mmCIF file of C-alpha atoms in Angstrom:
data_model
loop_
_atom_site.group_PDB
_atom_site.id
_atom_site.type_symbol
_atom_site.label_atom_id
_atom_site.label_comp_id
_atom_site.label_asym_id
_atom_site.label_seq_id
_atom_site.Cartn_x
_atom_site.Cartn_y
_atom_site.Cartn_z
ATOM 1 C CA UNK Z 1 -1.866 7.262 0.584
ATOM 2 C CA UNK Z 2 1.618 6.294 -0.593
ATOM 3 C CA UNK Z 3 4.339 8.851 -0.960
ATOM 4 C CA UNK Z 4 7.301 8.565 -2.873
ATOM 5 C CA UNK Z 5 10.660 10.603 -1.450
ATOM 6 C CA UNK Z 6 11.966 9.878 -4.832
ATOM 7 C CA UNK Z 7 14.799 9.951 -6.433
ATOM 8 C CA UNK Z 8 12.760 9.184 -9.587
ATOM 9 C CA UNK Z 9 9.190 7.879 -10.665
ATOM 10 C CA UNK Z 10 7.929 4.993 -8.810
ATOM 11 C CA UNK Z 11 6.701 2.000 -10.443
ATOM 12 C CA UNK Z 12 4.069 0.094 -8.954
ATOM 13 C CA UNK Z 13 3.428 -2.657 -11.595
ATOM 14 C CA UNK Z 14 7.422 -3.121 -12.035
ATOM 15 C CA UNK Z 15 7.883 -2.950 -8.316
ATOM 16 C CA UNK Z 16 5.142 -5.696 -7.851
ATOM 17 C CA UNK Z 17 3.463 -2.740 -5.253
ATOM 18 C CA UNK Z 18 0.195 -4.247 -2.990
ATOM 19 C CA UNK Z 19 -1.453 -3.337 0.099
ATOM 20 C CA UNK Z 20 -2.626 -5.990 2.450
ATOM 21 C CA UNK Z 21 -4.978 -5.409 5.049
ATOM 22 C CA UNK Z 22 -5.670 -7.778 7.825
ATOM 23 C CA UNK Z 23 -9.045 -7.840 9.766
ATOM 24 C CA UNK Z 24 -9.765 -7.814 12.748
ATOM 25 C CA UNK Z 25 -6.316 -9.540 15.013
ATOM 26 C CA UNK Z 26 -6.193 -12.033 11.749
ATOM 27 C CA UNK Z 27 -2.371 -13.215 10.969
ATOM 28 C CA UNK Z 28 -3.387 -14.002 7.163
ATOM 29 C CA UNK Z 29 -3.996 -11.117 4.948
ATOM 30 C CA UNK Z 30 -7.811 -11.394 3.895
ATOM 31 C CA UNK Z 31 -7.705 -8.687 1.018
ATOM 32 C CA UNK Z 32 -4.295 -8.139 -1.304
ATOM 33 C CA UNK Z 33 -4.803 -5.088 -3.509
ATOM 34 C CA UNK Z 34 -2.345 -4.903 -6.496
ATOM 35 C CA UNK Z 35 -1.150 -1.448 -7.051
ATOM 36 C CA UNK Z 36 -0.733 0.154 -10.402
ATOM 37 C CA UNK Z 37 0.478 3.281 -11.879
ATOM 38 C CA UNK Z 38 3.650 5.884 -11.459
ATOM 39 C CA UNK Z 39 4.411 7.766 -8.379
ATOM 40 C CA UNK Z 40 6.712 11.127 -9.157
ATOM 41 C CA UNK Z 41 8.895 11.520 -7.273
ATOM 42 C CA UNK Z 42 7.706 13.743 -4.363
ATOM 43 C CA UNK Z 43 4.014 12.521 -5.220
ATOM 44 C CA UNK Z 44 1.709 10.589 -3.717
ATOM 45 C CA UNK Z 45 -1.043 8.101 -4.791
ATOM 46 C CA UNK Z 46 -4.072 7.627 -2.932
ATOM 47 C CA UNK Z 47 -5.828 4.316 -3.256
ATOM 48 C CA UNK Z 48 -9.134 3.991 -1.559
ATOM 49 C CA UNK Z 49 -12.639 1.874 -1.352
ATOM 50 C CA UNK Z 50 -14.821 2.728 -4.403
ATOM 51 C CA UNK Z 51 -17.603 4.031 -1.852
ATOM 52 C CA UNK Z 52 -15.852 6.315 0.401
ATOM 53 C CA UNK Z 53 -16.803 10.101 0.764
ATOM 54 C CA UNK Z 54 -16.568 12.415 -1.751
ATOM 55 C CA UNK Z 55 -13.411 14.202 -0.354
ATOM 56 C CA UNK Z 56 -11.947 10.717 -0.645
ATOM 57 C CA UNK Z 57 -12.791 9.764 -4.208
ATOM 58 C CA UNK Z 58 -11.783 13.600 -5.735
ATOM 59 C CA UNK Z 59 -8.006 12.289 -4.210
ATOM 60 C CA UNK Z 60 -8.389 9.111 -5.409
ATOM 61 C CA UNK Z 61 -5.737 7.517 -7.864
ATOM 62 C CA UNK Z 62 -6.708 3.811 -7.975
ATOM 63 C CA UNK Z 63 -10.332 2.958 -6.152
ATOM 64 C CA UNK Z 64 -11.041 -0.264 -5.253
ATOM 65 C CA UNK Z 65 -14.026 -2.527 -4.446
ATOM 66 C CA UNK Z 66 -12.104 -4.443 -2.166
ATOM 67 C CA UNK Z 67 -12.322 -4.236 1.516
ATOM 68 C CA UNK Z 68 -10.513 -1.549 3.555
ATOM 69 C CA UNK Z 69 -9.909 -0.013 7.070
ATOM 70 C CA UNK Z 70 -12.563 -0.237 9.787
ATOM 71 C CA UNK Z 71 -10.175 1.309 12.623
ATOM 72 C CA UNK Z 72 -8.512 -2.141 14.162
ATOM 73 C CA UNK Z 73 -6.959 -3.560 10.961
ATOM 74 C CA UNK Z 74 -3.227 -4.136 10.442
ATOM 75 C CA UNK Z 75 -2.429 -2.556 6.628
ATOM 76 C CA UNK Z 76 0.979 -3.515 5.089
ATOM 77 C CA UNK Z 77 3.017 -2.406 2.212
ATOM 78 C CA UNK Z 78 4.922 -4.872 0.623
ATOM 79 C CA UNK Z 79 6.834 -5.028 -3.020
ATOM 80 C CA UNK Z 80 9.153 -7.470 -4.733
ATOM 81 C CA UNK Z 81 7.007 -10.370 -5.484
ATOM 82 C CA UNK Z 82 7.280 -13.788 -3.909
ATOM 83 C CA UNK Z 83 7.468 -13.254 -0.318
ATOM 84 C CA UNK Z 84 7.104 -9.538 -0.610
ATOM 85 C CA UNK Z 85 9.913 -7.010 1.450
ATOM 86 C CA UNK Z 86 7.463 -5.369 3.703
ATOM 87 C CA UNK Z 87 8.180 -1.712 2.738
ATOM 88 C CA UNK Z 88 5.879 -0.104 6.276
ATOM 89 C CA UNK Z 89 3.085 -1.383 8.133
ATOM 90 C CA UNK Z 90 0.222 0.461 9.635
ATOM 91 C CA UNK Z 91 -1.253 -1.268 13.203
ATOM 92 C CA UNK Z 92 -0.074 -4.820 14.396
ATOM 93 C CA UNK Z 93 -0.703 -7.905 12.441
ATOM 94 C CA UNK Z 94 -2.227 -10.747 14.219
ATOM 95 C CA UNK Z 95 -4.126 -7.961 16.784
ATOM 96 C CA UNK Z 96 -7.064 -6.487 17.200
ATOM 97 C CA UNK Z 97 -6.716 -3.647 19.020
ATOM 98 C CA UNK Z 98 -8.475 -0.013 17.969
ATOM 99 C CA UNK Z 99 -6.140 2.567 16.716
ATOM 100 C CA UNK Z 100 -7.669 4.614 14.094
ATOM 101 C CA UNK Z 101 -11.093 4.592 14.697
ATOM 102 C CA UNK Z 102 -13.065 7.853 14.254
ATOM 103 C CA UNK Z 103 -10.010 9.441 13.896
ATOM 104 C CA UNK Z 104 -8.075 10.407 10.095
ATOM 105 C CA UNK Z 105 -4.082 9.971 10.799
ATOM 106 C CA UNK Z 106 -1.682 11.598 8.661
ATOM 107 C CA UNK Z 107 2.271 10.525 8.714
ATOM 108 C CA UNK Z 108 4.528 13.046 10.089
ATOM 109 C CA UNK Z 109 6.595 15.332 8.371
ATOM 110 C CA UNK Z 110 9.943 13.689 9.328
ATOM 111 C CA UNK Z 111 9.258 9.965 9.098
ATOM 112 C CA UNK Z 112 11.643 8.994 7.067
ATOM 113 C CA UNK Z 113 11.144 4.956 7.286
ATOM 114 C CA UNK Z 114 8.558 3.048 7.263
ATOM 115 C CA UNK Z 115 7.596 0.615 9.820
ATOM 116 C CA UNK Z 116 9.282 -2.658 8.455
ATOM 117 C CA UNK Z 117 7.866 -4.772 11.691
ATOM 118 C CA UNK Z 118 4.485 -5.853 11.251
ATOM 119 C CA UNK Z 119 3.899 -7.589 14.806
ATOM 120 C CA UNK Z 120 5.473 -4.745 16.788
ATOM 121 C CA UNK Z 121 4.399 -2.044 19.318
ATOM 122 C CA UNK Z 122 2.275 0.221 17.361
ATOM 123 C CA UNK Z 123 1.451 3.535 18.822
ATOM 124 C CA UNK Z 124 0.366 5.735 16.554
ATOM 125 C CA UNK Z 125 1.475 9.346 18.532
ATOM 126 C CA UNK Z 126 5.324 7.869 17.114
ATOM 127 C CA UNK Z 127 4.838 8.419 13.905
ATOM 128 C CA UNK Z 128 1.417 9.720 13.101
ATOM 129 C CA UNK Z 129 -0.345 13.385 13.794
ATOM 130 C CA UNK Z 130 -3.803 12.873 14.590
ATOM 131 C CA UNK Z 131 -7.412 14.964 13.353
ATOM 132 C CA UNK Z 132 -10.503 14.756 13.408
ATOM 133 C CA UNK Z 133 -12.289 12.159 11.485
ATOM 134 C CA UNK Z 134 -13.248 12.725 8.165
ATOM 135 C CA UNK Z 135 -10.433 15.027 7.917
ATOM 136 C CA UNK Z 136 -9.647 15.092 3.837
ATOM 137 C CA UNK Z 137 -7.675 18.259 3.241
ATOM 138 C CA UNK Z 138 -3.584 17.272 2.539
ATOM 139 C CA UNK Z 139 -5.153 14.150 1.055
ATOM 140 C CA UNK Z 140 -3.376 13.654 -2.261
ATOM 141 C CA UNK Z 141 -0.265 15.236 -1.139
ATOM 142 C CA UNK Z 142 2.750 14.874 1.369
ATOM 143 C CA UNK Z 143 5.238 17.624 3.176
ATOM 144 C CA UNK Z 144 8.356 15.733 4.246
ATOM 145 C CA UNK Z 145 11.020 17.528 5.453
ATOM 146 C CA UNK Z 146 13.551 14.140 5.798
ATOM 147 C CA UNK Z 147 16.391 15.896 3.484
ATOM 148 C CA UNK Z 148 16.624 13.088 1.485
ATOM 149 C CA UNK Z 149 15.787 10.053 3.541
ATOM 150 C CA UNK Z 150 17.645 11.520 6.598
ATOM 151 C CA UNK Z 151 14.771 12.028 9.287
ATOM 152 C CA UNK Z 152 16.960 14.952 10.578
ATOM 153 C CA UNK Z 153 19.875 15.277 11.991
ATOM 154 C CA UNK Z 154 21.451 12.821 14.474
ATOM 155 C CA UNK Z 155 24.163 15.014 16.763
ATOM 156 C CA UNK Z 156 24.043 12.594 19.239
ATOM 157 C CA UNK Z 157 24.696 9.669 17.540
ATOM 158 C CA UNK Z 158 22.220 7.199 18.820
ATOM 159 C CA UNK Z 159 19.947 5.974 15.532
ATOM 160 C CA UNK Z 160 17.075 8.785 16.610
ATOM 161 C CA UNK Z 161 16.579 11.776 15.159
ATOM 162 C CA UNK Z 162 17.436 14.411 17.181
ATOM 163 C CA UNK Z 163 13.850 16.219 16.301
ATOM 164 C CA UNK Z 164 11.943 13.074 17.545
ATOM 165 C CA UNK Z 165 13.701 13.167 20.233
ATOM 166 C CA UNK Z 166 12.741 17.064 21.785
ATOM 167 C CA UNK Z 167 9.274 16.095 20.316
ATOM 168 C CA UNK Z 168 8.965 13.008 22.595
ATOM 169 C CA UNK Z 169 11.099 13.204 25.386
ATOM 170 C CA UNK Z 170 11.680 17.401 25.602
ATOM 171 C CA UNK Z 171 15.120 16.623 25.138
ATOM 172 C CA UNK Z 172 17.933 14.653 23.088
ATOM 173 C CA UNK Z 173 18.465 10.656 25.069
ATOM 174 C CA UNK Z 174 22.158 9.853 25.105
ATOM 175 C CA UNK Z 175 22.801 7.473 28.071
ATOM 176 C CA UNK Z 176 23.455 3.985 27.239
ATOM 177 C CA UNK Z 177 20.910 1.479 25.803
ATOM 178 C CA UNK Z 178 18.505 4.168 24.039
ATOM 179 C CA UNK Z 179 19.764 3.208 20.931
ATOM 180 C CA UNK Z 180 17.106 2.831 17.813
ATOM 181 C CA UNK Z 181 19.013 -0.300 16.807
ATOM 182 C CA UNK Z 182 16.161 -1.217 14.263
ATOM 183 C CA UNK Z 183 15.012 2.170 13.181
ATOM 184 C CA UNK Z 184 11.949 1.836 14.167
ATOM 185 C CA UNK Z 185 11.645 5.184 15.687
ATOM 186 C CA UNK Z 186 11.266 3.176 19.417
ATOM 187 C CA UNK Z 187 14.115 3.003 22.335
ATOM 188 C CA UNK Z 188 15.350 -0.814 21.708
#
């Protein structure tokens, strides 16, 4: 599921849109799925493999019959054509460790940015809320409550939001060095 915090449509064709997912710890993307259509703004679209659950397909915006997801694949989205800004990334390219498996992950609420690093630290508790598997209700839709592309508010001036913060470390981190230098939601 992509979501678009606007402002505007989204165009997938014109933005050259795909998803890439890599199997198994592989560095080369083995399936490239070209996205098509127009997000709203504030809308979502859902692609997914042609033979998933029911729950899945009544979602669905663009089904595909190419490969998806088993649990330990890396999935990035890129746009731009040619060598493709990488807009988030889901897992860690190149490894082959087991993240979502038997599990459905959902984003969370104030995410504002997507994971840009695709050979990073991935733990999904960062940025992800976790249910049960097979979990399709919110499918098709998004809550974000980033006012704008501003995770929330940063009073302390140090790159994290100060939300993330209390929901991570039960408090706001404002000694030196626990800067998010990269946004990536991590301590640098």
């Amino acid at each position: 599921e992509i979501f678009n915090p606007g402002p505007g449509p989204l165009d997938l064709i014109g933005g050259d849109y795909v998803l890439q997912f890599y199997f198994n710890g592989s560095g080369a993307a083995a399936t490239t799925i070209s996205l098509t259509g127009m997000v709203a703004e504030g809308g979502t679209w859902v692609v997914a493999d042609d033979g998933a659950a029911a729950g899945v397909i009544a979602e669905t915006d663009q089904p595909s019959t190419d490969s998806f997801f088993s649990g330990n694949d890396a999935v990035v989205l890129r746009s731009g054509g040619g060598a493709r800004t990488v807009l988030d990334s889901f897992g860690i390219v190149g490894t082959d460790a087991i993240f979502g498996q038997n599990v459905t992950l959902r984003r969370m609420t104030h995410i504002a940015m997507g994971d840009t690093n695709t050979t990073d630290a991935f733990n999904s508790t960062n940025e992800w809320d976790s249910f049960a598997s097979n979990t399709f209700d919110g499918l098709g839709s998004h809550t974000n409550d980033c006012g704008g592309g501003v995770a929330d508010p940063d009073s302390d001036n140090d790159g994290m939001d100060d939300q993330w913060e209390i929901d991570n470390f039960g408090d706001l981190v404002t000694s030196g060095g626990t800067n998010d230098t990269d946004m990536d939601f991590v301590i640098d």
